[in-house]
């Protein structure tokens, strides 16, 4: 038996007036998932424990089977693992986004944050800007590291974990109220604007109509996590397929194998088909029992507030991942169980994560069960199945051998 989780980041949403009261998942054309829905278990699962922040970090830890209340030490340390940064126990990691702030105001704190991803800046461009920040901002005890796209890292030696605001939670707001209380972090953010807004690369971006990547934004502070081995915990050899450092970091921490797929970039135009192929190859040719296929696109489109693009992302997942994975495994003669779910909702109306339970679909290629006509928020709700504890859902996936 092979096991797959197709993790559609941020896919769950709310009914939208523009869609005639449907959610993006309901409005999307998903013929492959529709085929599975009537013969699969469909239900709701609470991936973010009550009282915890609804991040991709806490939610994905749950889905991978690690109780975030026990294992979560912050988002950024998980990304540090992925980048290969060996943190000391006293070190603190901060996520360093490169964001877009408005430029017409005089004072830094009066600027408005308009884009937490600087138009999904390429890693190549971002590396140039992080280099400028290294040269201009680094001081004793602070070091920058390049991550992926707009997601980078600052490590503070013997630091303190402080409360910071996630930039995607305050889009379109004046930043003054959300700046770090820590004077060094605050000063570095302010200076980062002076360095980046005048950088030739940003002048070029602006002339191309792209959002300038004109400020660093620190958040997600935390210390080194200690995840137990996935293989020891569940007796399964697992592979992670994700473009996102957070997920790769969880995999490193859990001793899972990270598979890099060319063209997988965490955006809407990621290499969906390449991810499906890599998962099937890992399962059928490389001896893995379990593949975690993570797709960031629906979450990003939720943050952008675009239901049209979110629908496109969902349709691409259905067409290029759900359908082909099932088909290729059938052709290979493998029995499999596949769990399809988001980590958390990222409703386009609020443009940020919420902690509400999410719909899941669990398909078993060997045995059909009484499912629902479709897989979406509403069908999962009326199915009457609700898993209140997210981190045990994976044991449910693995319970049939
Ligand atoms: Zn997420």
mmCIF file of C-alpha atoms and ligand atoms in Angstrom:
data_model
loop_
_atom_site.group_PDB
_atom_site.id
_atom_site.type_symbol
_atom_site.label_atom_id
_atom_site.label_comp_id
_atom_site.label_asym_id
_atom_site.label_seq_id
_atom_site.Cartn_x
_atom_site.Cartn_y
_atom_site.Cartn_z
ATOM 1 C CA UNK A 1 0.000 0.000 0.000
ATOM 2 C CA UNK A 2 1.234 3.492 -0.877
ATOM 3 C CA UNK A 3 0.104 6.668 0.844
ATOM 4 C CA UNK A 4 -0.222 10.198 -0.504
ATOM 5 C CA UNK A 5 -1.204 13.485 1.037
ATOM 6 C CA UNK A 6 -2.107 16.150 -1.506
ATOM 7 C CA UNK A 7 -1.856 19.287 0.597
ATOM 8 C CA UNK A 8 -3.554 22.213 -1.105
ATOM 9 C CA UNK A 9 -2.298 25.103 0.984
ATOM 10 C CA UNK A 10 -5.005 27.538 2.053
ATOM 11 C CA UNK A 11 -7.603 26.007 -0.297
ATOM 12 C CA UNK A 12 -10.602 26.137 2.041
ATOM 13 C CA UNK A 13 -12.641 29.314 1.781
ATOM 14 C CA UNK A 14 -16.051 30.870 2.349
ATOM 15 C CA UNK A 15 -19.114 31.240 0.130
ATOM 16 C CA UNK A 16 -18.617 34.288 -2.090
ATOM 17 C CA UNK A 17 -21.266 36.560 -3.503
ATOM 18 C CA UNK A 18 -19.285 36.869 -6.732
ATOM 19 C CA UNK A 19 -19.555 33.099 -7.123
ATOM 20 C CA UNK A 20 -23.270 32.958 -6.454
ATOM 21 C CA UNK A 21 -22.747 31.848 -2.869
ATOM 22 C CA UNK A 22 -20.239 29.145 -3.755
ATOM 23 C CA UNK A 23 -16.694 28.783 -2.445
ATOM 24 C CA UNK A 24 -13.740 28.719 -4.876
ATOM 25 C CA UNK A 25 -13.475 24.953 -4.274
ATOM 26 C CA UNK A 26 -17.139 24.536 -5.160
ATOM 27 C CA UNK A 27 -16.833 26.776 -8.214
ATOM 28 C CA UNK A 28 -13.665 25.143 -9.544
ATOM 29 C CA UNK A 29 -13.998 22.444 -12.197
ATOM 30 C CA UNK A 30 -12.439 19.407 -10.550
ATOM 31 C CA UNK A 31 -13.480 16.332 -12.552
ATOM 32 C CA UNK A 32 -10.814 14.076 -11.028
ATOM 33 C CA UNK A 33 -11.665 14.877 -7.430
ATOM 34 C CA UNK A 34 -15.377 14.651 -8.305
ATOM 35 C CA UNK A 35 -14.816 11.031 -9.387
ATOM 36 C CA UNK A 36 -13.321 10.170 -5.996
ATOM 37 C CA UNK A 37 -15.822 12.039 -3.804
ATOM 38 C CA UNK A 38 -18.766 9.580 -3.987
ATOM 39 C CA UNK A 39 -16.520 6.639 -3.011
ATOM 40 C CA UNK A 40 -14.271 8.351 -0.435
ATOM 41 C CA UNK A 41 -14.539 9.339 3.190
ATOM 42 C CA UNK A 42 -15.230 13.055 3.404
ATOM 43 C CA UNK A 43 -15.136 14.989 6.627
ATOM 44 C CA UNK A 44 -13.833 17.981 8.498
ATOM 45 C CA UNK A 45 -10.596 18.131 10.485
ATOM 46 C CA UNK A 46 -9.305 20.719 12.907
ATOM 47 C CA UNK A 47 -5.665 21.140 11.870
ATOM 48 C CA UNK A 48 -4.968 24.190 14.016
ATOM 49 C CA UNK A 49 -5.489 23.448 17.721
ATOM 50 C CA UNK A 50 -7.775 25.963 19.431
ATOM 51 C CA UNK A 51 -5.758 28.830 20.827
ATOM 52 C CA UNK A 52 -2.862 28.444 18.373
ATOM 53 C CA UNK A 53 -2.133 30.800 15.490
ATOM 54 C CA UNK A 54 -3.382 29.472 12.136
ATOM 55 C CA UNK A 55 -0.118 29.309 10.240
ATOM 56 C CA UNK A 56 1.080 26.915 7.576
ATOM 57 C CA UNK A 57 3.614 25.844 10.198
ATOM 58 C CA UNK A 58 1.205 24.726 12.934
ATOM 59 C CA UNK A 59 -1.297 23.359 10.424
ATOM 60 C CA UNK A 60 1.176 21.353 8.345
ATOM 61 C CA UNK A 61 2.846 19.962 11.472
ATOM 62 C CA UNK A 62 -0.598 18.644 12.451
ATOM 63 C CA UNK A 63 -1.241 17.122 9.050
ATOM 64 C CA UNK A 64 2.171 15.413 9.051
ATOM 65 C CA UNK A 65 1.297 13.929 12.426
ATOM 66 C CA UNK A 66 3.144 16.171 14.885
ATOM 67 C CA UNK A 67 1.031 17.807 17.566
ATOM 68 C CA UNK A 68 1.912 21.503 17.210
ATOM 69 C CA UNK A 69 1.289 22.025 20.909
ATOM 70 C CA UNK A 70 4.194 19.679 21.559
ATOM 71 C CA UNK A 71 6.538 20.301 18.623
ATOM 72 C CA UNK A 72 6.053 23.874 17.461
ATOM 73 C CA UNK A 73 8.830 26.347 18.294
ATOM 74 C CA UNK A 74 8.167 28.922 15.576
ATOM 75 C CA UNK A 75 8.073 29.018 11.826
ATOM 76 C CA UNK A 76 11.419 30.426 11.003
ATOM 77 C CA UNK A 77 13.507 27.711 12.721
ATOM 78 C CA UNK A 78 11.810 25.126 10.499
ATOM 79 C CA UNK A 79 12.837 27.143 7.466
ATOM 80 C CA UNK A 80 16.360 27.454 8.849
ATOM 81 C CA UNK A 81 16.557 23.653 8.861
ATOM 82 C CA UNK A 82 15.587 23.651 5.214
ATOM 83 C CA UNK A 83 18.238 26.193 4.265
ATOM 84 C CA UNK A 84 20.760 24.043 6.119
ATOM 85 C CA UNK A 85 21.469 26.489 8.929
ATOM 86 C CA UNK A 86 22.609 24.661 12.021
ATOM 87 C CA UNK A 87 21.071 26.585 14.896
ATOM 88 C CA UNK A 88 22.503 26.534 18.401
ATOM 89 C CA UNK A 89 19.984 26.053 21.210
ATOM 90 C CA UNK A 90 20.263 29.722 22.234
ATOM 91 C CA UNK A 91 19.887 31.075 18.678
ATOM 92 C CA UNK A 92 16.693 32.696 17.482
ATOM 93 C CA UNK A 93 15.556 32.528 13.872
ATOM 94 C CA UNK A 94 13.388 35.198 12.251
ATOM 95 C CA UNK A 95 11.616 34.963 8.924
ATOM 96 C CA UNK A 96 12.779 37.883 6.794
ATOM 97 C CA UNK A 97 10.223 38.657 4.079
ATOM 98 C CA UNK A 98 11.075 41.112 1.360
ATOM 99 C CA UNK A 99 7.879 43.103 1.080
ATOM 100 C CA UNK A 100 6.487 46.059 -0.832
ATOM 101 C CA UNK A 101 5.681 49.243 1.067
ATOM 102 C CA UNK A 102 4.191 52.391 -0.413
ATOM 103 C CA UNK A 103 6.856 54.983 -1.209
ATOM 104 C CA UNK A 104 5.056 58.324 -1.205
ATOM 105 C CA UNK A 105 5.124 58.865 2.587
ATOM 106 C CA UNK A 106 8.024 60.596 4.270
ATOM 107 C CA UNK A 107 8.300 58.493 7.428
ATOM 108 C CA UNK A 108 8.870 54.779 7.473
ATOM 109 C CA UNK A 109 6.062 54.089 9.937
ATOM 110 C CA UNK A 110 3.510 55.892 7.761
ATOM 111 C CA UNK A 111 4.071 53.579 4.822
ATOM 112 C CA UNK A 112 1.418 51.043 3.920
ATOM 113 C CA UNK A 113 2.214 47.411 3.236
ATOM 114 C CA UNK A 114 0.782 46.443 -0.127
ATOM 115 C CA UNK A 115 2.443 43.117 -0.919
ATOM 116 C CA UNK A 116 4.012 40.564 1.444
ATOM 117 C CA UNK A 117 5.687 38.768 -1.489
ATOM 118 C CA UNK A 118 6.973 41.606 -3.710
ATOM 119 C CA UNK A 119 5.071 40.114 -6.654
ATOM 120 C CA UNK A 120 6.469 36.674 -5.830
ATOM 121 C CA UNK A 121 9.997 37.921 -6.470
ATOM 122 C CA UNK A 122 12.362 35.355 -7.962
ATOM 123 C CA UNK A 123 14.964 33.789 -5.701
ATOM 124 C CA UNK A 124 17.634 35.113 -8.051
ATOM 125 C CA UNK A 125 16.551 38.729 -7.647
ATOM 126 C CA UNK A 126 15.960 38.289 -3.939
ATOM 127 C CA UNK A 127 19.484 36.947 -3.464
ATOM 128 C CA UNK A 128 20.878 40.204 -4.863
ATOM 129 C CA UNK A 129 18.803 42.211 -2.394
ATOM 130 C CA UNK A 130 19.637 40.004 0.594
ATOM 131 C CA UNK A 131 23.303 40.481 -0.271
ATOM 132 C CA UNK A 132 22.761 44.241 -0.080
ATOM 133 C CA UNK A 133 21.094 43.799 3.306
ATOM 134 C CA UNK A 134 23.975 41.617 4.526
ATOM 135 C CA UNK A 135 26.421 44.345 3.573
ATOM 136 C CA UNK A 136 24.370 47.203 4.950
ATOM 137 C CA UNK A 137 22.749 45.745 8.057
ATOM 138 C CA UNK A 138 24.681 42.830 9.478
ATOM 139 C CA UNK A 139 26.312 43.405 12.832
ATOM 140 C CA UNK A 140 27.735 41.306 15.663
ATOM 141 C CA UNK A 141 25.333 38.485 16.436
ATOM 142 C CA UNK A 142 23.022 38.891 13.423
ATOM 143 C CA UNK A 143 23.289 37.031 10.148
ATOM 144 C CA UNK A 144 21.097 36.937 7.002
ATOM 145 C CA UNK A 145 20.563 33.846 4.856
ATOM 146 C CA UNK A 146 18.959 33.573 1.431
ATOM 147 C CA UNK A 147 15.872 31.356 1.290
ATOM 148 C CA UNK A 148 13.385 31.123 -1.571
ATOM 149 C CA UNK A 149 11.453 33.832 -3.429
ATOM 150 C CA UNK A 150 10.418 36.454 -0.854
ATOM 151 C CA UNK A 151 11.108 34.182 2.158
ATOM 152 C CA UNK A 152 14.494 34.636 3.844
ATOM 153 C CA UNK A 153 16.108 34.233 7.205
ATOM 154 C CA UNK A 154 17.786 36.243 9.941
ATOM 155 C CA UNK A 155 19.566 34.416 12.759
ATOM 156 C CA UNK A 156 20.293 36.155 16.030
ATOM 157 C CA UNK A 157 22.944 34.596 18.245
ATOM 158 C CA UNK A 158 21.688 34.119 21.794
ATOM 159 C CA UNK A 159 18.514 35.981 21.010
ATOM 160 C CA UNK A 160 15.116 36.308 22.519
ATOM 161 C CA UNK A 161 11.863 35.082 20.996
ATOM 162 C CA UNK A 162 9.701 38.164 20.598
ATOM 163 C CA UNK A 163 6.157 38.687 19.307
ATOM 164 C CA UNK A 164 6.074 39.977 15.748
ATOM 165 C CA UNK A 165 3.370 40.542 13.138
ATOM 166 C CA UNK A 166 3.033 38.452 9.996
ATOM 167 C CA UNK A 167 3.086 40.810 6.993
ATOM 168 C CA UNK A 168 0.309 38.961 5.118
ATOM 169 C CA UNK A 169 -2.004 39.677 8.077
ATOM 170 C CA UNK A 170 -1.793 43.461 7.697
ATOM 171 C CA UNK A 171 -1.938 44.012 3.948
ATOM 172 C CA UNK A 172 -3.198 47.498 2.995
ATOM 173 C CA UNK A 173 -2.551 48.823 6.511
ATOM 174 C CA UNK A 174 -0.183 51.495 7.810
ATOM 175 C CA UNK A 175 2.783 49.648 9.284
ATOM 176 C CA UNK A 176 3.469 51.942 12.262
ATOM 177 C CA UNK A 177 1.468 49.914 14.791
ATOM 178 C CA UNK A 178 2.965 46.625 13.675
ATOM 179 C CA UNK A 179 6.682 47.344 13.796
ATOM 180 C CA UNK A 180 8.860 45.331 16.209
ATOM 181 C CA UNK A 181 9.245 46.659 19.745
ATOM 182 C CA UNK A 182 12.805 45.321 19.680
ATOM 183 C CA UNK A 183 14.962 48.361 18.797
ATOM 184 C CA UNK A 184 17.554 46.468 16.737
ATOM 185 C CA UNK A 185 14.971 44.687 14.584
ATOM 186 C CA UNK A 186 13.058 47.913 14.128
ATOM 187 C CA UNK A 187 16.132 49.858 13.141
ATOM 188 C CA UNK A 188 17.182 47.158 10.690
ATOM 189 C CA UNK A 189 13.742 47.224 9.034
ATOM 190 C CA UNK A 190 13.837 50.969 8.717
ATOM 191 C CA UNK A 191 17.344 50.967 7.252
ATOM 192 C CA UNK A 192 16.428 48.107 4.929
ATOM 193 C CA UNK A 193 13.988 50.475 3.225
ATOM 194 C CA UNK A 194 16.725 53.022 2.562
ATOM 195 C CA UNK A 195 18.966 50.318 1.112
ATOM 196 C CA UNK A 196 16.347 48.505 -0.943
ATOM 197 C CA UNK A 197 14.164 51.324 -2.251
ATOM 198 C CA UNK A 198 17.194 52.921 -3.899
ATOM 199 C CA UNK A 199 18.614 49.646 -5.194
ATOM 200 C CA UNK A 200 19.035 49.521 -9.010
ATOM 201 C CA UNK A 201 17.203 46.207 -9.132
ATOM 202 C CA UNK A 202 14.119 47.831 -7.656
ATOM 203 C CA UNK A 203 14.286 50.761 -10.038
ATOM 204 C CA UNK A 204 14.300 48.179 -12.808
ATOM 205 C CA UNK A 205 11.393 46.274 -11.246
ATOM 206 C CA UNK A 206 9.347 49.445 -11.084
ATOM 207 C CA UNK A 207 10.058 50.278 -14.716
ATOM 208 C CA UNK A 208 8.733 46.795 -15.578
ATOM 209 C CA UNK A 209 5.553 47.467 -13.622
ATOM 210 C CA UNK A 210 6.485 45.079 -10.796
ATOM 211 C CA UNK A 211 6.130 45.839 -7.111
ATOM 212 C CA UNK A 212 9.476 47.014 -5.700
ATOM 213 C CA UNK A 213 10.913 44.692 -3.043
ATOM 214 C CA UNK A 214 11.676 47.664 -0.838
ATOM 215 C CA UNK A 215 11.704 46.525 2.782
ATOM 216 C CA UNK A 216 12.693 43.632 5.006
ATOM 217 C CA UNK A 217 9.978 42.419 7.367
ATOM 218 C CA UNK A 218 10.887 40.242 10.352
ATOM 219 C CA UNK A 219 8.401 37.831 11.925
ATOM 220 C CA UNK A 220 7.921 34.188 12.959
ATOM 221 C CA UNK A 221 10.657 34.127 15.613
ATOM 222 C CA UNK A 222 11.588 30.844 17.238
ATOM 223 C CA UNK A 223 14.220 28.468 18.527
ATOM 224 C CA UNK A 224 15.474 25.154 17.170
ATOM 225 C CA UNK A 225 12.713 22.496 17.042
ATOM 226 C CA UNK A 226 13.161 18.858 18.000
ATOM 227 C CA UNK A 227 10.939 16.690 15.818
ATOM 228 C CA UNK A 228 11.076 12.935 16.257
ATOM 229 C CA UNK A 229 11.810 10.819 13.195
ATOM 230 C CA UNK A 230 8.799 10.293 10.935
ATOM 231 C CA UNK A 231 9.909 6.768 10.112
ATOM 232 C CA UNK A 232 10.224 5.822 13.777
ATOM 233 C CA UNK A 233 6.924 7.451 14.631
ATOM 234 C CA UNK A 234 4.847 5.939 11.829
ATOM 235 C CA UNK A 235 6.940 3.132 10.365
ATOM 236 C CA UNK A 236 6.775 4.701 6.912
ATOM 237 C CA UNK A 237 9.498 6.018 4.660
ATOM 238 C CA UNK A 238 8.350 9.470 3.620
ATOM 239 C CA UNK A 239 9.187 11.927 0.848
ATOM 240 C CA UNK A 240 8.320 15.621 0.814
ATOM 241 C CA UNK A 241 7.614 17.451 -2.426
ATOM 242 C CA UNK A 242 7.309 21.165 -1.797
ATOM 243 C CA UNK A 243 8.772 24.402 -3.074
ATOM 244 C CA UNK A 244 8.398 26.029 0.313
ATOM 245 C CA UNK A 245 11.246 26.144 2.825
ATOM 246 C CA UNK A 246 8.898 25.705 5.782
ATOM 247 C CA UNK A 247 7.728 22.331 4.473
ATOM 248 C CA UNK A 248 11.233 21.293 3.477
ATOM 249 C CA UNK A 249 12.377 22.231 6.961
ATOM 250 C CA UNK A 250 9.685 20.116 8.608
ATOM 251 C CA UNK A 251 10.880 17.270 6.382
ATOM 252 C CA UNK A 252 14.517 17.793 7.387
ATOM 253 C CA UNK A 253 13.507 17.888 11.052
ATOM 254 C CA UNK A 254 11.411 14.728 10.685
ATOM 255 C CA UNK A 255 14.085 12.893 8.692
ATOM 256 C CA UNK A 256 11.977 12.737 5.533
ATOM 257 C CA UNK A 257 13.559 12.964 2.099
ATOM 258 C CA UNK A 258 13.099 16.259 0.234
ATOM 259 C CA UNK A 259 12.552 15.920 -3.498
ATOM 260 C CA UNK A 260 13.308 19.014 -5.559
ATOM 261 C CA UNK A 261 11.145 19.473 -8.629
ATOM 262 C CA UNK A 262 12.354 21.771 -11.356
ATOM 263 C CA UNK A 263 10.008 24.688 -11.891
ATOM 264 C CA UNK A 264 8.249 24.199 -8.549
ATOM 265 C CA UNK A 265 8.204 27.709 -7.132
ATOM 266 C CA UNK A 266 5.312 28.056 -4.700
ATOM 267 C CA UNK A 267 3.405 30.280 -7.117
ATOM 268 C CA UNK A 268 0.390 29.932 -9.390
ATOM 269 C CA UNK A 269 2.580 28.846 -12.288
ATOM 270 C CA UNK A 270 4.364 26.102 -10.417
ATOM 271 C CA UNK A 271 5.225 22.763 -12.016
ATOM 272 C CA UNK A 272 2.139 20.823 -10.900
ATOM 273 C CA UNK A 273 2.702 17.887 -13.258
ATOM 274 C CA UNK A 274 6.345 17.603 -12.209
ATOM 275 C CA UNK A 275 5.283 17.251 -8.589
ATOM 276 C CA UNK A 276 2.831 14.479 -9.434
ATOM 277 C CA UNK A 277 5.467 12.613 -11.424
ATOM 278 C CA UNK A 278 8.075 12.999 -8.686
ATOM 279 C CA UNK A 279 5.658 11.638 -6.085
ATOM 280 C CA UNK A 280 4.763 8.607 -8.168
ATOM 281 C CA UNK A 281 8.414 7.900 -8.944
ATOM 282 C CA UNK A 282 9.332 8.119 -5.267
ATOM 283 C CA UNK A 283 6.543 5.669 -4.410
ATOM 284 C CA UNK A 284 6.936 3.193 -7.254
ATOM 285 C CA UNK A 285 10.653 3.288 -8.027
ATOM 286 C CA UNK A 286 12.517 4.664 -5.037
ATOM 287 C CA UNK A 287 11.050 2.638 -2.213
ATOM 288 C CA UNK A 288 9.073 5.324 -0.420
ATOM 289 C CA UNK A 289 5.799 4.425 1.318
ATOM 290 C CA UNK A 290 4.461 7.947 1.657
ATOM 291 C CA UNK A 291 4.597 11.133 -0.406
ATOM 292 C CA UNK A 292 3.518 14.562 0.810
ATOM 293 C CA UNK A 293 2.717 16.758 -2.186
ATOM 294 C CA UNK A 294 2.438 20.328 -1.025
ATOM 295 C CA UNK A 295 1.096 23.043 -3.332
ATOM 296 C CA UNK A 296 1.334 26.617 -2.123
ATOM 297 C CA UNK A 297 -0.616 28.260 -4.959
ATOM 298 C CA UNK A 298 -4.175 28.376 -3.498
ATOM 299 C CA UNK A 299 -2.819 30.021 -0.340
ATOM 300 C CA UNK A 300 -0.938 32.663 -2.296
ATOM 301 C CA UNK A 301 -4.024 33.406 -4.364
ATOM 302 C CA UNK A 302 -6.027 33.703 -1.140
ATOM 303 C CA UNK A 303 -3.507 36.249 0.152
ATOM 304 C CA UNK A 304 -3.778 38.109 -3.152
ATOM 305 C CA UNK A 305 -7.540 38.193 -2.677
ATOM 306 C CA UNK A 306 -8.177 36.755 -6.137
ATOM 307 C CA UNK A 307 -10.948 34.155 -6.292
ATOM 308 C CA UNK A 308 -10.358 33.763 -10.035
ATOM 309 C CA UNK A 309 -6.720 32.790 -9.542
ATOM 310 C CA UNK A 310 -7.591 30.627 -6.570
ATOM 311 C CA UNK A 311 -10.042 28.692 -8.712
ATOM 312 C CA UNK A 312 -7.331 28.328 -11.372
ATOM 313 C CA UNK A 313 -4.892 26.966 -8.776
ATOM 314 C CA UNK A 314 -7.471 24.424 -7.550
ATOM 315 C CA UNK A 315 -8.287 23.358 -11.105
ATOM 316 C CA UNK A 316 -4.613 22.867 -11.893
ATOM 317 C CA UNK A 317 -4.115 20.728 -8.805
ATOM 318 C CA UNK A 318 -7.057 18.582 -9.856
ATOM 319 C CA UNK A 319 -5.954 18.302 -13.492
ATOM 320 C CA UNK A 320 -2.211 17.911 -13.028
ATOM 321 C CA UNK A 321 -1.840 16.263 -9.622
ATOM 322 C CA UNK A 322 -4.954 14.437 -8.355
ATOM 323 C CA UNK A 323 -5.866 12.887 -11.709
ATOM 324 C CA UNK A 324 -2.376 11.893 -12.856
ATOM 325 C CA UNK A 325 -1.236 10.553 -9.455
ATOM 326 C CA UNK A 326 -4.257 8.246 -9.254
ATOM 327 C CA UNK A 327 -3.870 7.204 -12.862
ATOM 328 C CA UNK A 328 -0.129 6.537 -12.701
ATOM 329 C CA UNK A 329 -0.411 4.513 -9.494
ATOM 330 C CA UNK A 330 -3.232 2.439 -11.000
ATOM 331 C CA UNK A 331 -1.146 1.835 -14.108
ATOM 332 C CA UNK A 332 1.761 0.766 -11.913
ATOM 333 C CA UNK A 333 -0.550 -1.706 -10.165
ATOM 334 C CA UNK A 334 -0.110 -0.069 -6.747
ATOM 335 C CA UNK A 335 -2.839 0.024 -4.130
ATOM 336 C CA UNK A 336 -2.945 3.429 -2.530
ATOM 337 C CA UNK A 337 -4.699 5.668 -0.073
ATOM 338 C CA UNK A 338 -4.785 9.366 -0.831
ATOM 339 C CA UNK A 339 -5.729 12.164 1.514
ATOM 340 C CA UNK A 340 -6.643 15.487 -0.078
ATOM 341 C CA UNK A 341 -6.920 18.529 2.155
ATOM 342 C CA UNK A 342 -5.801 22.083 2.793
ATOM 343 C CA UNK A 343 -3.743 22.917 5.873
ATOM 344 C CA UNK A 344 -6.028 25.845 6.844
ATOM 345 C CA UNK A 345 -8.477 28.172 5.075
ATOM 346 C CA UNK A 346 -7.092 31.308 3.411
ATOM 347 C CA UNK A 347 -10.353 33.039 2.482
ATOM 348 C CA UNK A 348 -9.973 35.569 -0.343
ATOM 349 C CA UNK A 349 -12.296 37.912 1.522
ATOM 350 C CA UNK A 350 -9.935 38.267 4.504
ATOM 351 C CA UNK A 351 -6.718 37.551 2.555
ATOM 352 C CA UNK A 352 -5.204 35.739 5.500
ATOM 353 C CA UNK A 353 -5.355 32.380 7.291
ATOM 354 C CA UNK A 354 -8.132 31.340 9.602
ATOM 355 C CA UNK A 355 -8.079 28.474 12.096
ATOM 356 C CA UNK A 356 -11.405 26.886 11.169
ATOM 357 C CA UNK A 357 -11.597 23.143 10.484
ATOM 358 C CA UNK A 358 -10.939 22.163 6.864
ATOM 359 C CA UNK A 359 -12.564 19.591 4.564
ATOM 360 C CA UNK A 360 -10.673 16.398 3.794
ATOM 361 C CA UNK A 361 -11.167 13.553 1.348
ATOM 362 C CA UNK A 362 -9.691 10.110 2.012
ATOM 363 C CA UNK A 363 -9.673 7.741 -0.937
ATOM 364 C CA UNK A 364 -8.716 4.070 -0.858
ATOM 365 C CA UNK A 365 -8.073 2.476 -4.245
ATOM 366 C CA UNK A 366 -9.086 -0.944 -2.899
ATOM 367 C CA UNK A 367 -12.316 -0.184 -1.131
ATOM 368 C CA UNK A 368 -15.071 2.236 -1.951
ATOM 369 C CA UNK A 369 -17.032 3.759 0.893
ATOM 370 C CA UNK A 370 -20.209 5.814 0.925
ATOM 371 C CA UNK A 371 -18.938 9.301 0.167
ATOM 372 C CA UNK A 372 -20.516 12.573 -0.872
ATOM 373 C CA UNK A 373 -21.493 13.899 -4.322
ATOM 374 C CA UNK A 374 -18.584 16.362 -4.209
ATOM 375 C CA UNK A 375 -15.598 17.355 -2.104
ATOM 376 C CA UNK A 376 -15.894 20.851 -0.662
ATOM 377 C CA UNK A 377 -16.457 22.800 2.553
ATOM 378 C CA UNK A 378 -20.206 22.240 2.514
ATOM 379 C CA UNK A 379 -20.212 18.525 1.692
ATOM 380 C CA UNK A 380 -17.595 17.927 4.386
ATOM 381 C CA UNK A 381 -19.696 19.802 6.888
ATOM 382 C CA UNK A 382 -22.888 17.884 6.150
ATOM 383 C CA UNK A 383 -21.048 14.545 6.080
ATOM 384 C CA UNK A 384 -21.169 14.656 9.866
ATOM 385 C CA UNK A 385 -17.573 13.488 10.274
ATOM 386 C CA UNK A 386 -15.412 15.877 12.256
ATOM 387 C CA UNK A 387 -11.937 15.059 13.494
ATOM 388 C CA UNK A 388 -11.285 17.506 16.303
ATOM 389 C CA UNK A 389 -7.641 16.412 16.631
ATOM 390 C CA UNK A 390 -5.651 17.130 13.490
ATOM 391 C CA UNK A 391 -2.396 15.353 14.203
ATOM 392 C CA UNK A 392 -4.001 11.898 14.408
ATOM 393 C CA UNK A 393 -5.586 12.091 10.950
ATOM 394 C CA UNK A 394 -2.399 10.694 9.411
ATOM 395 C CA UNK A 395 -2.777 7.543 11.529
ATOM 396 C CA UNK A 396 -6.201 7.183 9.943
ATOM 397 C CA UNK A 397 -4.532 7.416 6.525
ATOM 398 C CA UNK A 398 -2.023 4.736 7.523
ATOM 399 C CA UNK A 399 -4.466 2.395 9.288
ATOM 400 C CA UNK A 400 -5.098 0.239 6.202
ATOM 401 C CA UNK A 401 -2.028 -1.722 5.109
HETATM 402 ZN ZN1 LIG B 1 -0.670 27.241 4.679
#
